[in-house]
Short mmCIF file of N, CA and C in Angstrom, two decimals:
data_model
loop_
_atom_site.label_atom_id
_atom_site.label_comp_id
_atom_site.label_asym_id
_atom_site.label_seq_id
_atom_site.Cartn_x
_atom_site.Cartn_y
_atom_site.Cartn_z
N UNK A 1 -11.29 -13.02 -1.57
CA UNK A 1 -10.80 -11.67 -1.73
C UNK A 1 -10.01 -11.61 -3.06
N UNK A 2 -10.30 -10.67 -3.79
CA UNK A 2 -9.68 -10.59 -4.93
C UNK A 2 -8.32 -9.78 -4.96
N UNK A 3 -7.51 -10.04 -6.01
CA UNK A 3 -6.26 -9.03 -6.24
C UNK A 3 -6.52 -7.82 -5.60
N UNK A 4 -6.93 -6.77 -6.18
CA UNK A 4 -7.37 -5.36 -5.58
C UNK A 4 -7.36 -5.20 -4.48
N UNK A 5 -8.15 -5.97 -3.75
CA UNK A 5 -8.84 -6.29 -2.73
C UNK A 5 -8.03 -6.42 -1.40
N UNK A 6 -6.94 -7.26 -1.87
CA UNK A 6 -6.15 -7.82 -1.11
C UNK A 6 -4.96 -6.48 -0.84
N UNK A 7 -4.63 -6.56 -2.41
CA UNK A 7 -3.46 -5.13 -1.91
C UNK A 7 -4.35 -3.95 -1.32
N UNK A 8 -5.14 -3.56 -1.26
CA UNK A 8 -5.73 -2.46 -0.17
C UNK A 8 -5.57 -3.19 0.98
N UNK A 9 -6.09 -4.34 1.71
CA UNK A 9 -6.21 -4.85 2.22
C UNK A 9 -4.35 -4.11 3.40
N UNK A 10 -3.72 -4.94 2.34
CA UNK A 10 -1.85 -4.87 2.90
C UNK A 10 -1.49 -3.52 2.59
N UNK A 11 -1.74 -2.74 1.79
CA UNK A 11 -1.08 -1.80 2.29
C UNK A 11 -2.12 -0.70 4.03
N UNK A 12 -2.99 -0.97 3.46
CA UNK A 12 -3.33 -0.74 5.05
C UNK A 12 -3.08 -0.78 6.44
N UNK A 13 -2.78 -2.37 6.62
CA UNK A 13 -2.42 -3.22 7.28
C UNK A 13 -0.93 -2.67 7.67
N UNK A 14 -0.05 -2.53 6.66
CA UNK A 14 1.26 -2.42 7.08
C UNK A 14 1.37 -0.74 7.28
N UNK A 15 0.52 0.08 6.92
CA UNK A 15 0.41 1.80 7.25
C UNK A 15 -0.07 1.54 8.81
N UNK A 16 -0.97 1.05 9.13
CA UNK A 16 -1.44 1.22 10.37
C UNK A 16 -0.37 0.04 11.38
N UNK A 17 0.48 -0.64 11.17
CA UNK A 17 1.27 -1.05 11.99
C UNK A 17 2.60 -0.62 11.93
N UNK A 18 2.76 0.68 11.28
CA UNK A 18 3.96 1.63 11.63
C UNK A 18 3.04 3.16 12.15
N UNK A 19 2.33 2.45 12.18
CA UNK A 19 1.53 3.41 13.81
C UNK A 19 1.28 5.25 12.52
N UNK A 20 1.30 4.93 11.21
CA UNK A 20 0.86 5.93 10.46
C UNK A 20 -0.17 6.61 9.80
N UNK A 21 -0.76 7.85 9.72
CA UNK A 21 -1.91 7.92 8.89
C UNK A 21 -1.74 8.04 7.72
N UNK A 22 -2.74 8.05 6.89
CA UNK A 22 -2.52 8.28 5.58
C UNK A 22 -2.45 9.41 5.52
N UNK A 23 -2.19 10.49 5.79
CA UNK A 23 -1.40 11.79 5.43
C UNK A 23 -0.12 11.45 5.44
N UNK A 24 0.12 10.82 6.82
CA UNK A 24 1.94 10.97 6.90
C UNK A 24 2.35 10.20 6.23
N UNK A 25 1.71 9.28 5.70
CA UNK A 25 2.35 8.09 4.26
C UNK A 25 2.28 9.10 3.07
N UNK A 26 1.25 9.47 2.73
CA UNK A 26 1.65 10.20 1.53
C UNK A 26 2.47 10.84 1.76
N UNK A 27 2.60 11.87 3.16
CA UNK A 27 3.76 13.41 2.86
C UNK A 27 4.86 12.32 2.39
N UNK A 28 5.56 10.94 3.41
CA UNK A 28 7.00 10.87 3.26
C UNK A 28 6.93 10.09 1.85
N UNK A 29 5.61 9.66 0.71
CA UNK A 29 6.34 9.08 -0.57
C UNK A 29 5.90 10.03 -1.31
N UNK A 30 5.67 11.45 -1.04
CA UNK A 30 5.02 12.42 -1.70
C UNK A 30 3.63 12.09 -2.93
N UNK A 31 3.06 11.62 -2.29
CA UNK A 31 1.56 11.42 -2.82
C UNK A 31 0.29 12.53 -2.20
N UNK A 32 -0.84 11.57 -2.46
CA UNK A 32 -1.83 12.70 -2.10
C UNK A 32 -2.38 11.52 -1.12
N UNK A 33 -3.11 12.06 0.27
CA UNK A 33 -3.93 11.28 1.42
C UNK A 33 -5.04 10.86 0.49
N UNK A 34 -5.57 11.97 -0.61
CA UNK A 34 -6.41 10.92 -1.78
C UNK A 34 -5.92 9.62 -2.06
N UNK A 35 -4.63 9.78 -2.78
CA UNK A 35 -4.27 8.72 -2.92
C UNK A 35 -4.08 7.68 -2.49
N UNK A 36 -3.73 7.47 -1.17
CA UNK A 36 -3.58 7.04 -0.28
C UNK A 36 -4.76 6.05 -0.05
N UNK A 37 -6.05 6.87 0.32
CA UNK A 37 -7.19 6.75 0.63
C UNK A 37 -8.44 5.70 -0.44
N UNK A 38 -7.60 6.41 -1.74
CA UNK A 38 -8.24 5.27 -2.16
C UNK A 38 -7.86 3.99 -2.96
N UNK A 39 -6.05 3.59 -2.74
CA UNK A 39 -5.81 2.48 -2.79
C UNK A 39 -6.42 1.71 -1.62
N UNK A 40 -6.41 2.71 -0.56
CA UNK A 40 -6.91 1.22 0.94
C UNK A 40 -8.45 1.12 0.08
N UNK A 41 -9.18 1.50 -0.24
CA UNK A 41 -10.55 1.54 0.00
C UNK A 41 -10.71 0.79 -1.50
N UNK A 42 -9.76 0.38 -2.53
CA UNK A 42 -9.92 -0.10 -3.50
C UNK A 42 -10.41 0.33 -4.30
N UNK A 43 -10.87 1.51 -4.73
CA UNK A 43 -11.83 2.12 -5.33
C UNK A 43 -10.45 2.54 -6.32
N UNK A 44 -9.33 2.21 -6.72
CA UNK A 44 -8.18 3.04 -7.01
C UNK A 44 -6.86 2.22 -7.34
N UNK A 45 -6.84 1.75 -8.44
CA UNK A 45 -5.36 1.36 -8.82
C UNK A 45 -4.05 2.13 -8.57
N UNK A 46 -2.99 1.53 -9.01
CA UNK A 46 -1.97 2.37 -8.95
C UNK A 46 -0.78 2.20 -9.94
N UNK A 47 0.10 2.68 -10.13
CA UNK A 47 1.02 2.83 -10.97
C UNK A 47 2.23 1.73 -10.55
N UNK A 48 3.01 1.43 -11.86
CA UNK A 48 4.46 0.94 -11.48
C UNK A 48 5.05 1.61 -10.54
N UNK A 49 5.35 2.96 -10.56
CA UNK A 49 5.74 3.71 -10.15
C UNK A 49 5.75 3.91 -8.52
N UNK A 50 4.70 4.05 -7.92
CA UNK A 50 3.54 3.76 -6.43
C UNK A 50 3.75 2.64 -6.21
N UNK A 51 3.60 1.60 -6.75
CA UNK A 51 3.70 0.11 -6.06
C UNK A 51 5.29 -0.24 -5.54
N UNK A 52 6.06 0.27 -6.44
CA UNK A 52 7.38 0.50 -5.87
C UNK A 52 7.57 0.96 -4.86
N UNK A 53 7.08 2.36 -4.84
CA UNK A 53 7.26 3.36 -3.54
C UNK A 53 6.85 2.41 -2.63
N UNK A 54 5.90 1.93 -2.26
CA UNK A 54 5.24 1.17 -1.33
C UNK A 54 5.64 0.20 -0.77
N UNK A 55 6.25 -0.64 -1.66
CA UNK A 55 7.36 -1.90 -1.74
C UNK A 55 8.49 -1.18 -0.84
N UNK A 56 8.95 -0.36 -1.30
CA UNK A 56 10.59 -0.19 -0.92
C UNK A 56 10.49 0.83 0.80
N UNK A 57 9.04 1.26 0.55
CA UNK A 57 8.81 2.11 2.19
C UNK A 57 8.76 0.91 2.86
N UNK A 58 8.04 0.07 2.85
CA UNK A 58 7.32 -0.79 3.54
C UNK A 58 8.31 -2.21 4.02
N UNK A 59 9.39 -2.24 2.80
CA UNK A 59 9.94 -3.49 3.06
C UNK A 59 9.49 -4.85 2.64
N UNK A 60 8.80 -4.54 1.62
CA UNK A 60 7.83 -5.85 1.56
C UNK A 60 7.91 -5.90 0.05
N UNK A 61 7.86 -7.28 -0.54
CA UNK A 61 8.62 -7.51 -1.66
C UNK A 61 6.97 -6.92 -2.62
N UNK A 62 6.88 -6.22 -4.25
CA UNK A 62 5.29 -6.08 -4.95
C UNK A 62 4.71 -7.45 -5.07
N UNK A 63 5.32 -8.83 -4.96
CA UNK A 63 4.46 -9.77 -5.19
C UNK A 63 3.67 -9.51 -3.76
N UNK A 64 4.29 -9.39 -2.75
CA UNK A 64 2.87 -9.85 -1.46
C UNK A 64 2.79 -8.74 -1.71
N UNK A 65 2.36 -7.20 -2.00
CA UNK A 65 1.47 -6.29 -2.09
C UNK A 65 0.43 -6.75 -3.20
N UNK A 66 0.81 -7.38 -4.45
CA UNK A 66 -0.75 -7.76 -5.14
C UNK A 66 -0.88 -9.04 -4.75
N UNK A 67 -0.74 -9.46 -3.83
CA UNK A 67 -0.96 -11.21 -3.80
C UNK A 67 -0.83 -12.41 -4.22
N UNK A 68 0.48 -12.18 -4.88
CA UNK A 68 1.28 -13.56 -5.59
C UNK A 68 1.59 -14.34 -4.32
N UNK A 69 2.60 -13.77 -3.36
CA UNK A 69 3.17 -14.48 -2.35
C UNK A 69 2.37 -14.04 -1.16
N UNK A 70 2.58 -14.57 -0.08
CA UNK A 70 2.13 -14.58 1.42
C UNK A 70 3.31 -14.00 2.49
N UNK A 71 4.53 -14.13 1.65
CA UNK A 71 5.52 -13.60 2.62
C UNK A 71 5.49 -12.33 2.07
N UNK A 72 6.09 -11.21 2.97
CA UNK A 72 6.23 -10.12 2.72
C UNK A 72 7.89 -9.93 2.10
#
């Protein structure tokens, strides 16, 4: 699994085990369910900016969102 790959992979993973859809992730980091939709699906990079958001919703440090580390 590659970089990309992997962070779709986790942020997925950790949206669907706070029991959320990708609407209600975007409304609360104010994004778009596009957006949303197509970091999981990889088809879709993202910004400094977003990877933060994601990091700091989620609790989980940006190295394990692109796959440096294994811990969150």
């Amino acid at each position: 699994m590659n970089n990309l790959e992997l962070f779709a992979f986790r942020v997925k993973k950790l949206r669907k085990a706070q029991k959320l859809s990708q609407q209600e992730l975007a409304e609360v980091l104010g994004l778009t369910q596009t957006t949303i939709s197509g970091i999981e699906s990889g088809l879709r990079t993202t910004t400094i900016e977003k990877l933060i958001l994601l990091a700091k919703f989620f609790d989980v440090s940006t190295d394990y969102l692109l796959g440096l580390k294994d811990e969150p």
